[in-house]
GROMACS .gro file of C-alpha atoms in nm:
model
  237
    1MET     CA    1  10.663   2.898  23.816
    2ARG     CA    2  10.872   3.180  23.690
    3VAL     CA    3  10.944   2.993  23.373
    4HIS     CA    4  10.573   2.939  23.308
    5LYS     CA    5  10.496   3.305  23.371
    6LEU     CA    6  10.758   3.413  23.121
    7THR     CA    7  10.628   3.170  22.868
    8PHE     CA    8  10.274   3.288  22.918
    9ALA     CA    9  10.387   3.645  22.894
   10ALA     CA   10  10.569   3.565  22.573
   11LEU     CA   11  10.254   3.406  22.434
   12VAL     CA   12  10.051   3.710  22.528
   13VAL     CA   13  10.301   3.939  22.357
   14ALA     CA   14  10.309   3.716  22.050
   15ALA     CA   15   9.932   3.707  22.041
   16GLY     CA   16   9.922   4.082  22.067
   17LEU     CA   17  10.167   4.121  21.786
   18SER     CA   18   9.966   3.879  21.575
   19LEU     CA   19   9.645   4.072  21.638
   20THR     CA   20   9.818   4.397  21.556
   21ALA     CA   21   9.949   4.253  21.233
   22CYS     CA   22   9.605   4.127  21.144
   23GLN     CA   23   9.452   4.462  21.219
   24ASN     CA   24   9.718   4.632  21.009
   25ASP     CA   25   9.646   4.389  20.726
   26ASP     CA   26   9.276   4.453  20.761
   27ASP     CA   27   9.333   4.826  20.774
   28GLY     CA   28   9.553   4.804  20.461
   29ALA     CA   29   9.293   4.599  20.281
   30GLY     CA   30   9.024   4.843  20.384
   31GLN     CA   31   9.229   5.135  20.269
   32SER     CA   32   9.310   4.957  19.944
   33ASP     CA   33   8.948   4.871  19.871
   34PRO     CA   34   8.818   5.230  19.906
   35SER     CA   35   9.103   5.339  19.682
   36ALA     CA   36   9.009   5.079  19.427
   37GLY     CA   37   8.646   5.176  19.464
   38SER     CA   38   8.738   5.540  19.417
   39THR     CA   39   8.937   5.453  19.108
   40ALA     CA   40   8.648   5.251  18.966
   41SER     CA   41   8.412   5.530  19.056
   42SER     CA   42   8.644   5.779  18.889
   43ALA     CA   43   8.670   5.557  18.585
   44SER     CA   44   8.294   5.519  18.582
   45SER     CA   45   8.251   5.894  18.618
   46ALA     CA   46   8.508   5.954  18.345
   47SER     CA   47   8.331   5.700  18.127
   48SER     CA   48   7.997   5.864  18.199
   49ALA     CA   49   8.144   6.208  18.131
   50SER     CA   50   8.302   6.083  17.810
   51SER     CA   51   7.975   5.924  17.710
   52ALA     CA   52   7.787   6.240  17.795
   53SER     CA   53   8.041   6.447  17.605
   54SER     CA   54   8.017   6.213  17.309
   55SER     CA   55   7.640   6.227  17.328
   56ASP     CA   56   7.647   6.606  17.342
   57GLY     CA   57   7.891   6.618  17.056
   58GLY     CA   58   7.672   6.382  16.856
   59SER     CA   59   7.367   6.596  16.923
   60GLY     CA   60   7.556   6.905  16.820
   61SER     CA   61   7.684   6.734  16.511
   62GLY     CA   62   7.346   6.586  16.447
   63GLY     CA   63   7.192   6.923  16.506
   64SER     CA   64   7.439   7.066  16.262
   65ASP     CA   65   7.365   6.784  16.022
   66GLN     CA   66   6.997   6.841  16.077
   67GLY     CA   67   7.051   7.209  16.031
   68ASP     CA   68   7.244   7.137  15.715
   69GLY     CA   69   6.969   6.903  15.614
   70LYS     CA   70   6.710   7.173  15.669
   71GLU     CA   71   6.916   7.421  15.473
   72SER     CA   72   6.962   7.164  15.202
   73ALA     CA   73   6.591   7.094  15.203
   74GLY     CA   74   6.527   7.465  15.197
   75THR     CA   75   6.763   7.506  14.906
   76SER     CA   76   6.596   7.219  14.726
   77SER     CA   77   6.258   7.371  14.798
   78ALA     CA   78   6.377   7.708  14.678
   79GLY     CA   79   6.508   7.550  14.363
   80SER     CA   80   6.177   7.377  14.315
   81ASP     CA   81   5.993   7.703  14.373
   82SER     CA   82   6.225   7.875  14.128
   83GLY     CA   83   6.144   7.609  13.872
   84ARG     CA   84   5.774   7.657  13.930
   85SER     CA   85   5.815   8.029  13.915
   86SER     CA   86   6.012   7.998  13.594
   87SER     CA   87   5.752   7.761  13.455
   88GLY     CA   88   5.477   7.985  13.578
   89GLY     CA   89   5.649   8.293  13.428
   90SER     CA   90   5.674   8.110  13.101
   91GLY     CA   91   5.302   8.045  13.101
   92SER     CA   92   5.185   8.372  13.262
   93GLY     CA   93   5.341   8.656  13.047
   94SER     CA   94   5.680   8.729  13.209
   95GLY     CA   95   5.837   8.523  12.936
   96ALA     CA   96   5.531   8.470  12.708
   97LYS     CA   97   5.495   8.676  12.391
   98PRO     CA   98   5.182   8.890  12.350
   99ALA     CA   99   4.919   8.763  12.111
  100LYS     CA  100   4.856   8.933  11.778
  101CYS     CA  101   4.630   9.236  11.768
  102THR     CA  102   4.278   9.152  11.656
  103THR     CA  103   4.005   9.361  11.499
  104ASP     CA  104   3.784   9.319  11.806
  105GLY     CA  105   4.063   9.446  12.031
  106LEU     CA  106   4.141   9.754  11.822
  107GLU     CA  107   3.962  10.085  11.795
  108VAL     CA  108   4.001  10.201  11.434
  109THR     CA  109   3.964  10.568  11.346
  110ALA     CA  110   4.066  10.786  11.051
  111LYS     CA  111   4.138  11.154  11.005
  112ASN     CA  112   4.234  11.384  10.720
  113GLY     CA  113   4.611  11.413  10.694
  114PHE     CA  114   4.627  11.643  10.393
  115ILE     CA  115   4.868  11.936  10.416
  116GLU     CA  116   4.817  12.233  10.185
  117GLY     CA  117   5.062  12.221   9.897
  118ASP     CA  118   5.096  11.842   9.888
  119ARG     CA  119   5.060  11.676   9.551
  120ASP     CA  120   4.836  11.398   9.684
  121GLY     CA  121   4.571  11.370   9.946
  122SER     CA  122   4.637  11.173  10.265
  123VAL     CA  123   4.435  11.004  10.535
  124VAL     CA  124   4.587  10.883  10.860
  125VAL     CA  125   4.434  10.567  11.006
  126GLN     CA  126   4.481  10.513  11.379
  127LEU     CA  127   4.469  10.175  11.550
  128THR     CA  128   4.428  10.199  11.928
  129ASN     CA  129   4.472   9.891  12.144
  130GLY     CA  130   4.167   9.861  12.367
  131SER     CA  131   4.189   9.488  12.431
  132GLY     CA  132   4.312   9.520  12.790
  133ALA     CA  133   4.646   9.354  12.712
  134ASP     CA  134   4.951   9.422  12.499
  135CYS     CA  135   4.942   9.278  12.148
  136VAL     CA  136   5.173   9.244  11.848
  137ILE     CA  137   5.107   9.406  11.513
  138SER     CA  138   5.305   9.435  11.190
  139GLY     CA  139   5.277   9.440  10.813
  140PHE     CA  140   5.002   9.607  10.613
  141ALA     CA  141   4.639   9.664  10.684
  142GLY     CA  142   4.391   9.597  10.409
  143VAL     CA  143   4.234   9.920  10.278
  144ASP     CA  144   3.944   9.953  10.040
  145LEU     CA  145   3.770  10.267   9.927
  146LYS     CA  146   3.399  10.234   9.862
  147THR     CA  147   3.293  10.455   9.574
  148ASN     CA  148   2.990  10.513   9.361
  149SER     CA  149   3.174  10.319   9.091
  150GLY     CA  150   3.265  10.019   9.302
  151THR     CA  151   3.539   9.926   9.547
  152ILE     CA  152   3.900  10.034   9.496
  153SER     CA  153   4.165   9.840   9.686
  154ALA     CA  154   4.474  10.029   9.795
  155THR     CA  155   4.817   9.916   9.676
  156ARG     CA  156   5.090   9.858   9.932
  157LYS     CA  157   5.387  10.092   9.927
  158GLY     CA  158   5.705  10.063  10.134
  159GLU     CA  159   5.861   9.790  10.344
  160PRO     CA  160   5.696   9.657  10.658
  161GLY     CA  161   5.885   9.702  10.983
  162ASP     CA  162   5.954   9.444  11.252
  163PRO     CA  163   5.663   9.319  11.462
  164TYR     CA  164   5.565   9.590  11.708
  165VAL     CA  165   5.428   9.540  12.060
  166LEU     CA  166   5.132   9.772  12.089
  167LYS     CA  167   5.079   9.850  12.457
  168ASN     CA  168   4.729   9.847  12.593
  169GLY     CA  169   4.573  10.192  12.546
  170LYS     CA  170   4.837  10.304  12.293
  171GLU     CA  171   4.791  10.372  11.922
  172ILE     CA  172   4.984  10.315  11.604
  173ASP     CA  173   4.918  10.482  11.266
  174PHE     CA  174   4.954  10.422  10.897
  175TYR     CA  175   4.874  10.637  10.598
  176VAL     CA  176   4.654  10.610  10.292
  177SER     CA  177   4.738  10.837  10.001
  178TYR     CA  178   4.521  10.911   9.698
  179PRO     CA  179   4.523  11.146   9.400
  180LEU     CA  180   4.339  11.473   9.435
  181ASN     CA  181   4.057  11.545   9.197
  182GLU     CA  182   4.159  11.870   9.031
  183SER     CA  183   3.974  11.815   8.705
  184GLY     CA  184   3.683  12.033   8.804
  185GLY     CA  185   3.447  11.744   8.742
  186SER     CA  186   3.262  11.529   8.990
  187GLY     CA  187   3.508  11.245   8.947
  188VAL     CA  188   3.459  10.925   9.145
  189ARG     CA  189   3.277  10.989   9.468
  190ILE     CA  190   3.413  10.814   9.779
  191THR     CA  191   3.145  10.683  10.014
  192GLY     CA  192   3.343  10.492  10.277
  193LEU     CA  193   3.673  10.352  10.399
  194VAL     CA  194   3.706   9.982  10.481
  195VAL     CA  195   4.003   9.882  10.704
  196THR     CA  196   4.110   9.527  10.781
  197PRO     CA  197   4.389   9.503  11.045
  198PRO     CA  198   4.693   9.291  10.952
  199ASN     CA  199   4.641   8.916  10.955
  200GLU     CA  200   4.269   8.960  11.019
  201THR     CA  201   3.960   8.893  10.808
  202LYS     CA  202   3.715   9.106  11.004
  203SER     CA  203   3.688   9.461  10.869
  204VAL     CA  204   3.575   9.797  11.003
  205THR     CA  205   3.390  10.047  10.782
  206LEU     CA  206   3.454  10.415  10.853
  207ASP     CA  207   3.339  10.744  10.713
  208TRP     CA  208   3.586  10.882  10.460
  209PRO     CA  209   3.754  11.192  10.609
  210GLY     CA  210   3.950  11.304  10.302
  211ASN     CA  211   3.865  11.474   9.977
  212GLY     CA  212   3.524  11.364   9.861
  213SER     CA  213   3.626  11.235   9.518
  214LEU     CA  214   3.899  11.086   9.307
  215PRO     CA  215   3.976  11.198   8.955
  216ALA     CA  216   3.779  11.000   8.698
  217SER     CA  217   3.969  10.730   8.516
  218ASP     CA  218   3.881  10.514   8.220
  219SER     CA  219   4.006  10.206   8.401
  220PRO     CA  220   4.038  10.260   8.777
  221ASP     CA  221   4.237   9.967   8.911
  222GLY     CA  222   4.323  10.100   9.254
  223ALA     CA  223   4.687  10.167   9.173
  224GLN     CA  224   4.625  10.534   9.240
  225VAL     CA  225   4.540  10.466   9.605
  226LEU     CA  226   4.838  10.363   9.820
  227VAL     CA  227   4.868  10.231  10.174
  228GLY     CA  228   5.182  10.245  10.389
  229PRO     CA  229   5.291   9.979  10.639
  230ILE     CA  230   5.187   9.976  11.002
  231GLY     CA  231   5.384  10.246  11.181
  232SER     CA  232   5.400  10.482  10.886
  233ALA     CA  233   5.217  10.812  10.894
  234GLY     CA  234   5.207  11.133  10.698
  235GLN     CA  235   5.206  11.159  10.326
  236GLY     CA  236   5.230  10.872  10.083
  237GLY     CA  237   5.397  10.943   9.758
   0.00000   0.00000   0.00000
């Protein structure tokens, strides 16, 4: 009986050891699994964080790219606007040259320019730009004197200057010179002054403001009456 009790006791002890070992194995496996799960979870979290970081970085980069794209588009648009502006300036007057002065856009007047002691008489013709816009004028105006003996055309004297931009509301002058009638006779009576602006065919007829007559001549050919270029003023001769 004692032998059987010892054997049974040994079995019980062995069984207890076996159960303890199993529990330890189970505990080790359980501890290992949470560790593995924690590692996987950490890896997953790291992956998610990396993905989120990459996504944020991509958004920032994309935002920067988009920002660059907007700036680029803005630059392109600005360039396009500049082109339109340049084109528009070309067509609107910033770069366009003023048109020539026309008879209809000019107010033409004349006044006596004679100064006591001068050898010849002089009339100053004024051209005032009343067109509402700047215009270009140059060369010689056509000048004819209407007389009781017919029309006398003035002869050009001097060299024309460069084309001149006549601002709206401003004036430019030229002179007409003629010989004084000192013969004591009636001479050739002047009845009017006809002025044709440069490069125009339409004329303006004015009252003659100078001496009332020219000296009589057997063959008046107009060479006695002189006209200066646009921009000249004062005495001819």
